[in-house]
Amino acid sequence: QVQLVESGGGLVKPGGSLRLSCAASGFTFSDYHMSWVRQAPGKGLEWVSYISSRATSADSADSVRGRFTISRDDARQSLYLQMNSLRAEDTAVYYCARGQPRYLGWFDPWGQGTLVTVSS
Amino acid sequence: EIVMTQSPATLSVSPGQGATLSCRASQSVSSNLAWYQQKPGQAPRLLIYGASTRATGIPARFSGSGSGTEFTLTISSLQSEDFAVYYCQQYNYWYTFGQGTKLEIK
């Protein structure tokens, strides 16, 4: 079945870096746009970054632009999020989510999430 | 940025009753709107896309309506498993989520 599994979360100091991974299975990964969405403790959902199928385009929310970089490896069926210059306000559960093949579209499914904690 | 506003923030309803959740966009998003359900400790689950199309496996008691800037998620005859937080999301221009409506047992 279609599955997304995130990894790479953990505790990091302010100013530090972390790389999240998302392993996809059960579908043709290269056909789909992919995104990262985060949720701070007790808060709502915030879209973070997007990458198109075959990585022809990518973009991020203003809150992370210039600090976070999304990438994908279609051969490995994997999505990544390189997070640099981390701040306390980046503390959140980070979800990997599958978009749609030909347009932005809705997210389905979502991974189980990986927790990133930024604290000294 | 398109701002999505959900109301109410919390809705208290008895099991077996119906519930109506609202979502408003700051500008038209056409029918490019989705609804998600999230339970504690779980990832969000897609319920509705295209404003009114139920996702695979979603019970018929969930229905969505609206277009442009005003949208509604209606849940008829609430079951115990329906008490959760619900988010709307526009995908007409990038992505933004509403702040969520918590549906709690009365």
mmCIF file of C-alpha atoms in Angstrom:
data_model
loop_
_atom_site.group_PDB
_atom_site.id
_atom_site.type_symbol
_atom_site.label_atom_id
_atom_site.label_comp_id
_atom_site.label_asym_id
_atom_site.label_seq_id
_atom_site.Cartn_x
_atom_site.Cartn_y
_atom_site.Cartn_z
ATOM 1 C CA GLN A 1 0.000 0.000 0.000
ATOM 2 C CA VAL A 2 1.024 3.636 -0.330
ATOM 3 C CA GLN A 3 3.305 4.536 2.553
ATOM 4 C CA LEU A 4 5.519 7.405 3.639
ATOM 5 C CA VAL A 5 7.992 6.984 6.484
ATOM 6 C CA GLU A 6 9.931 9.958 7.869
ATOM 7 C CA SER A 7 13.185 9.810 9.779
ATOM 8 C CA GLY A 8 15.987 12.084 10.924
ATOM 9 C CA GLY A 9 14.282 14.135 13.610
ATOM 10 C CA GLY A 10 15.866 14.836 16.964
ATOM 11 C CA LEU A 11 17.212 17.449 19.335
ATOM 12 C CA VAL A 12 19.417 20.158 17.867
ATOM 13 C CA LYS A 13 20.802 23.413 19.235
ATOM 14 C CA PRO A 14 19.748 26.788 17.843
ATOM 15 C CA GLY A 15 21.782 27.580 14.758
ATOM 16 C CA GLY A 16 22.332 23.907 14.056
ATOM 17 C CA SER A 17 21.373 21.742 11.101
ATOM 18 C CA LEU A 18 19.358 18.610 10.536
ATOM 19 C CA ARG A 19 18.380 16.563 7.496
ATOM 20 C CA LEU A 20 15.013 14.838 7.372
ATOM 21 C CA SER A 21 14.264 11.926 5.078
ATOM 22 C CA CYS A 22 11.021 10.428 3.836
ATOM 23 C CA ALA A 23 10.969 6.961 2.298
ATOM 24 C CA ALA A 24 8.103 6.353 -0.106
ATOM 25 C CA SER A 25 6.681 3.023 -1.208
ATOM 26 C CA GLY A 26 3.644 1.604 -2.963
ATOM 27 C CA PHE A 27 3.479 4.160 -5.774
ATOM 28 C CA THR A 28 5.562 5.645 -8.588
ATOM 29 C CA PHE A 29 7.326 8.310 -6.551
ATOM 30 C CA SER A 30 8.713 10.213 -9.525
ATOM 31 C CA ASP A 31 5.207 10.984 -10.809
ATOM 32 C CA TYR A 32 4.115 12.964 -7.755
ATOM 33 C CA HIS A 33 4.683 16.401 -6.322
ATOM 34 C CA MET A 34 5.773 16.161 -2.689
ATOM 35 C CA SER A 35 5.705 18.486 0.317
ATOM 36 C CA TRP A 36 6.789 18.866 3.899
ATOM 37 C CA VAL A 37 4.251 20.137 6.426
ATOM 38 C CA ARG A 38 4.971 20.879 10.079
ATOM 39 C CA GLN A 39 2.986 21.169 13.270
ATOM 40 C CA ALA A 40 4.359 22.939 16.309
ATOM 41 C CA PRO A 41 3.333 21.440 19.671
ATOM 42 C CA GLY A 42 -0.353 22.101 20.280
ATOM 43 C CA LYS A 43 -0.660 24.169 17.101
ATOM 44 C CA GLY A 44 -2.077 23.824 13.615
ATOM 45 C CA LEU A 45 -0.599 22.703 10.315
ATOM 46 C CA GLU A 46 1.902 24.803 8.363
ATOM 47 C CA TRP A 47 3.069 23.984 4.843
ATOM 48 C CA VAL A 48 6.884 24.191 4.721
ATOM 49 C CA SER A 49 8.270 23.176 1.330
ATOM 50 C CA TYR A 50 7.198 21.761 -2.023
ATOM 51 C CA ILE A 51 9.020 20.001 -4.830
ATOM 52 C CA SER A 52 7.498 19.081 -8.153
ATOM 53 C CA SER A 53 7.632 15.704 -9.790
ATOM 54 C CA ARG A 54 11.074 15.176 -11.315
ATOM 55 C CA ALA A 55 12.304 18.186 -9.302
ATOM 56 C CA THR A 56 11.598 20.722 -12.022
ATOM 57 C CA SER A 57 10.526 23.311 -9.451
ATOM 58 C CA ALA A 58 10.541 23.855 -5.705
ATOM 59 C CA ASP A 59 9.500 26.491 -3.222
ATOM 60 C CA SER A 60 9.199 27.073 0.500
ATOM 61 C CA ALA A 61 7.189 29.124 2.933
ATOM 62 C CA ASP A 62 8.534 32.568 3.797
ATOM 63 C CA SER A 63 9.243 31.372 7.342
ATOM 64 C CA VAL A 64 11.909 28.923 6.149
ATOM 65 C CA ARG A 65 12.988 30.221 2.749
ATOM 66 C CA GLY A 66 16.765 30.543 2.573
ATOM 67 C CA ARG A 67 17.264 28.183 5.513
ATOM 68 C CA PHE A 68 15.502 24.979 4.420
ATOM 69 C CA THR A 69 16.093 23.104 1.151
ATOM 70 C CA ILE A 70 13.830 20.391 -0.193
ATOM 71 C CA SER A 71 15.158 17.729 -2.550
ATOM 72 C CA ARG A 72 14.276 14.299 -3.856
ATOM 73 C CA ASP A 73 15.970 11.185 -5.166
ATOM 74 C CA ASP A 74 13.543 9.411 -7.444
ATOM 75 C CA ALA A 75 15.818 6.386 -7.816
ATOM 76 C CA ARG A 76 15.731 5.899 -4.044
ATOM 77 C CA GLN A 77 12.044 6.911 -3.802
ATOM 78 C CA SER A 78 13.035 9.410 -1.152
ATOM 79 C CA LEU A 79 12.283 12.983 -0.181
ATOM 80 C CA TYR A 80 14.580 15.143 1.922
ATOM 81 C CA LEU A 81 14.511 18.374 3.888
ATOM 82 C CA GLN A 82 17.830 19.998 4.739
ATOM 83 C CA MET A 83 17.261 22.386 7.629
ATOM 84 C CA ASN A 84 19.964 24.932 8.462
ATOM 85 C CA SER A 85 20.155 27.836 10.911
ATOM 86 C CA LEU A 86 17.486 26.224 13.035
ATOM 87 C CA ARG A 87 15.511 28.338 15.479
ATOM 88 C CA ALA A 88 13.400 27.503 18.514
ATOM 89 C CA GLU A 89 10.283 28.290 16.473
ATOM 90 C CA ASP A 90 11.171 25.466 14.056
ATOM 91 C CA THR A 91 10.362 22.967 16.803
ATOM 92 C CA ALA A 92 7.583 20.802 15.401
ATOM 93 C CA VAL A 93 6.537 17.444 14.077
ATOM 94 C CA TYR A 94 7.488 17.378 10.404
ATOM 95 C CA TYR A 95 5.274 15.414 8.042
ATOM 96 C CA CYS A 96 6.055 14.258 4.546
ATOM 97 C CA ALA A 97 2.971 14.393 2.308
ATOM 98 C CA ARG A 98 2.227 13.257 -1.220
ATOM 99 C CA GLY A 99 0.607 15.779 -3.521
ATOM 100 C CA GLN A 100 -0.857 15.083 -6.926
ATOM 101 C CA PRO A 101 0.752 14.141 -10.249
ATOM 102 C CA ARG A 102 0.006 17.157 -12.433
ATOM 103 C CA TYR A 103 -1.024 20.055 -10.234
ATOM 104 C CA LEU A 104 -0.562 21.288 -6.681
ATOM 105 C CA GLY A 105 -3.490 19.299 -5.343
ATOM 106 C CA TRP A 106 -4.369 17.875 -1.992
ATOM 107 C CA PHE A 107 -2.136 15.816 0.312
ATOM 108 C CA ASP A 108 -2.731 12.096 0.546
ATOM 109 C CA PRO A 109 -1.281 10.225 2.289
ATOM 110 C CA TRP A 110 0.850 11.720 5.054
ATOM 111 C CA GLY A 111 3.703 10.045 6.877
ATOM 112 C CA GLN A 112 3.576 9.491 10.631
ATOM 113 C CA GLY A 113 5.843 12.471 11.265
ATOM 114 C CA THR A 114 9.230 13.035 12.853
ATOM 115 C CA LEU A 115 9.795 15.377 15.779
ATOM 116 C CA VAL A 116 12.381 18.133 15.551
ATOM 117 C CA THR A 117 13.239 19.931 18.777
ATOM 118 C CA VAL A 118 15.423 23.042 18.656
ATOM 119 C CA SER A 119 16.703 23.859 22.110
ATOM 120 C CA SER A 120 19.927 24.650 23.901
ATOM 121 C CA GLU B 1 -0.870 34.676 0.865
ATOM 122 C CA ILE B 2 -4.379 33.266 0.997
ATOM 123 C CA VAL B 3 -5.634 33.197 4.580
ATOM 124 C CA MET B 4 -8.013 30.422 5.586
ATOM 125 C CA THR B 5 -10.301 31.065 8.564
ATOM 126 C CA GLN B 6 -12.220 28.240 10.220
ATOM 127 C CA SER B 7 -15.177 28.556 12.542
ATOM 128 C CA PRO B 8 -15.965 27.788 15.210
ATOM 129 C CA ALA B 9 -12.680 27.064 16.963
ATOM 130 C CA THR B 10 -14.422 24.440 19.103
ATOM 131 C CA LEU B 11 -17.727 22.707 18.500
ATOM 132 C CA SER B 12 -19.420 20.610 21.168
ATOM 133 C CA VAL B 13 -21.889 18.078 19.794
ATOM 134 C CA SER B 14 -23.582 14.965 21.158
ATOM 135 C CA PRO B 15 -22.993 11.604 19.464
ATOM 136 C CA GLY B 16 -25.682 10.918 16.913
ATOM 137 C CA GLN B 17 -26.184 14.602 16.169
ATOM 138 C CA GLY B 18 -24.882 16.421 13.109
ATOM 139 C CA ALA B 19 -22.103 19.000 12.881
ATOM 140 C CA THR B 20 -21.346 21.796 10.445
ATOM 141 C CA LEU B 21 -17.841 23.235 10.193
ATOM 142 C CA SER B 22 -17.054 26.350 8.187
ATOM 143 C CA CYS B 23 -13.988 27.526 6.300
ATOM 144 C CA ARG B 24 -13.553 30.892 4.625
ATOM 145 C CA ALA B 25 -10.815 31.942 2.206
ATOM 146 C CA SER B 26 -9.499 35.507 1.995
ATOM 147 C CA GLN B 27 -9.815 35.312 -1.787
ATOM 148 C CA SER B 28 -11.351 32.866 -4.201
ATOM 149 C CA VAL B 29 -9.762 29.410 -4.307
ATOM 150 C CA SER B 30 -12.334 28.046 -6.759
ATOM 151 C CA SER B 31 -12.999 24.446 -5.669
ATOM 152 C CA ASN B 32 -9.368 23.805 -4.739
ATOM 153 C CA LEU B 33 -10.103 22.989 -1.138
ATOM 154 C CA ALA B 34 -9.494 19.912 1.001
ATOM 155 C CA TRP B 35 -10.577 18.848 4.466
ATOM 156 C CA TYR B 36 -8.474 16.750 6.834
ATOM 157 C CA GLN B 37 -9.191 14.992 10.116
ATOM 158 C CA GLN B 38 -6.516 14.705 12.783
ATOM 159 C CA LYS B 39 -6.708 12.688 15.977
ATOM 160 C CA PRO B 40 -4.242 13.098 18.869
ATOM 161 C CA GLY B 41 -0.839 11.647 18.103
ATOM 162 C CA GLN B 42 -1.778 10.847 14.510
ATOM 163 C CA ALA B 43 -1.049 12.331 11.118
ATOM 164 C CA PRO B 44 -3.813 14.193 9.326
ATOM 165 C CA ARG B 45 -6.104 12.088 7.133
ATOM 166 C CA LEU B 46 -7.666 13.344 3.922
ATOM 167 C CA LEU B 47 -11.457 13.453 4.025
ATOM 168 C CA ILE B 48 -12.558 15.676 1.148
ATOM 169 C CA TYR B 49 -10.849 17.189 -1.914
ATOM 170 C CA GLY B 50 -12.148 19.370 -4.690
ATOM 171 C CA ALA B 51 -14.418 20.902 -2.028
ATOM 172 C CA SER B 52 -16.956 18.064 -2.260
ATOM 173 C CA THR B 53 -15.346 14.759 -3.321
ATOM 174 C CA ARG B 54 -14.915 12.196 -0.578
ATOM 175 C CA ALA B 55 -11.532 10.505 -0.435
ATOM 176 C CA THR B 56 -11.276 6.748 -0.733
ATOM 177 C CA GLY B 57 -12.739 4.949 2.256
ATOM 178 C CA ILE B 58 -14.365 7.996 3.821
ATOM 179 C CA PRO B 59 -17.895 7.299 5.093
ATOM 180 C CA ALA B 60 -20.855 8.932 3.393
ATOM 181 C CA ARG B 61 -21.747 10.815 6.580
ATOM 182 C CA PHE B 62 -18.941 13.236 5.666
ATOM 183 C CA SER B 63 -19.851 15.753 2.989
ATOM 184 C CA GLY B 64 -18.290 18.936 1.709
ATOM 185 C CA SER B 65 -19.757 21.881 -0.131
ATOM 186 C CA GLY B 66 -18.937 25.372 -1.322
ATOM 187 C CA SER B 67 -16.766 27.145 -3.839
ATOM 188 C CA GLY B 68 -14.987 30.449 -4.147
ATOM 189 C CA THR B 69 -14.474 31.686 -0.595
ATOM 190 C CA GLU B 70 -17.057 29.853 1.518
ATOM 191 C CA PHE B 71 -16.873 26.149 2.335
ATOM 192 C CA THR B 72 -18.610 23.750 4.673
ATOM 193 C CA LEU B 73 -17.851 20.299 6.035
ATOM 194 C CA THR B 74 -20.941 18.519 7.291
ATOM 195 C CA ILE B 75 -20.854 15.384 9.401
ATOM 196 C CA SER B 76 -24.205 13.720 9.866
ATOM 197 C CA SER B 77 -24.917 11.461 12.831
ATOM 198 C CA LEU B 78 -21.598 11.801 14.648
ATOM 199 C CA GLN B 79 -19.849 8.612 15.702
ATOM 200 C CA SER B 80 -17.397 8.389 18.599
ATOM 201 C CA GLU B 81 -14.463 8.144 16.168
ATOM 202 C CA ASP B 82 -15.390 11.456 14.528
ATOM 203 C CA PHE B 83 -14.381 13.591 17.497
ATOM 204 C CA ALA B 84 -11.124 15.119 16.367
ATOM 205 C CA VAL B 85 -9.627 18.294 14.929
ATOM 206 C CA TYR B 86 -10.576 19.230 11.375
ATOM 207 C CA TYR B 87 -8.514 21.399 9.047
ATOM 208 C CA CYS B 88 -9.347 22.958 5.722
ATOM 209 C CA GLN B 89 -6.590 23.598 3.172
ATOM 210 C CA GLN B 90 -6.520 25.584 -0.028
ATOM 211 C CA TYR B 91 -4.300 24.449 -2.883
ATOM 212 C CA ASN B 92 -5.315 27.013 -5.463
ATOM 213 C CA TYR B 93 -2.210 29.124 -4.917
ATOM 214 C CA TRP B 94 0.450 27.207 -3.050
ATOM 215 C CA TYR B 95 -0.896 25.845 0.210
ATOM 216 C CA THR B 96 -2.419 27.285 3.335
ATOM 217 C CA PHE B 97 -4.342 25.641 6.145
ATOM 218 C CA GLY B 98 -7.044 26.929 8.408
ATOM 219 C CA GLN B 99 -6.317 27.022 12.129
ATOM 220 C CA GLY B 100 -8.558 24.023 12.791
ATOM 221 C CA THR B 101 -11.888 23.258 14.431
ATOM 222 C CA LYS B 102 -11.899 20.935 17.421
ATOM 223 C CA LEU B 103 -15.001 18.755 17.440
ATOM 224 C CA GLU B 104 -15.591 17.590 20.986
ATOM 225 C CA ILE B 105 -18.160 15.422 22.713
ATOM 226 C CA LYS B 106 -20.924 17.331 24.454
#
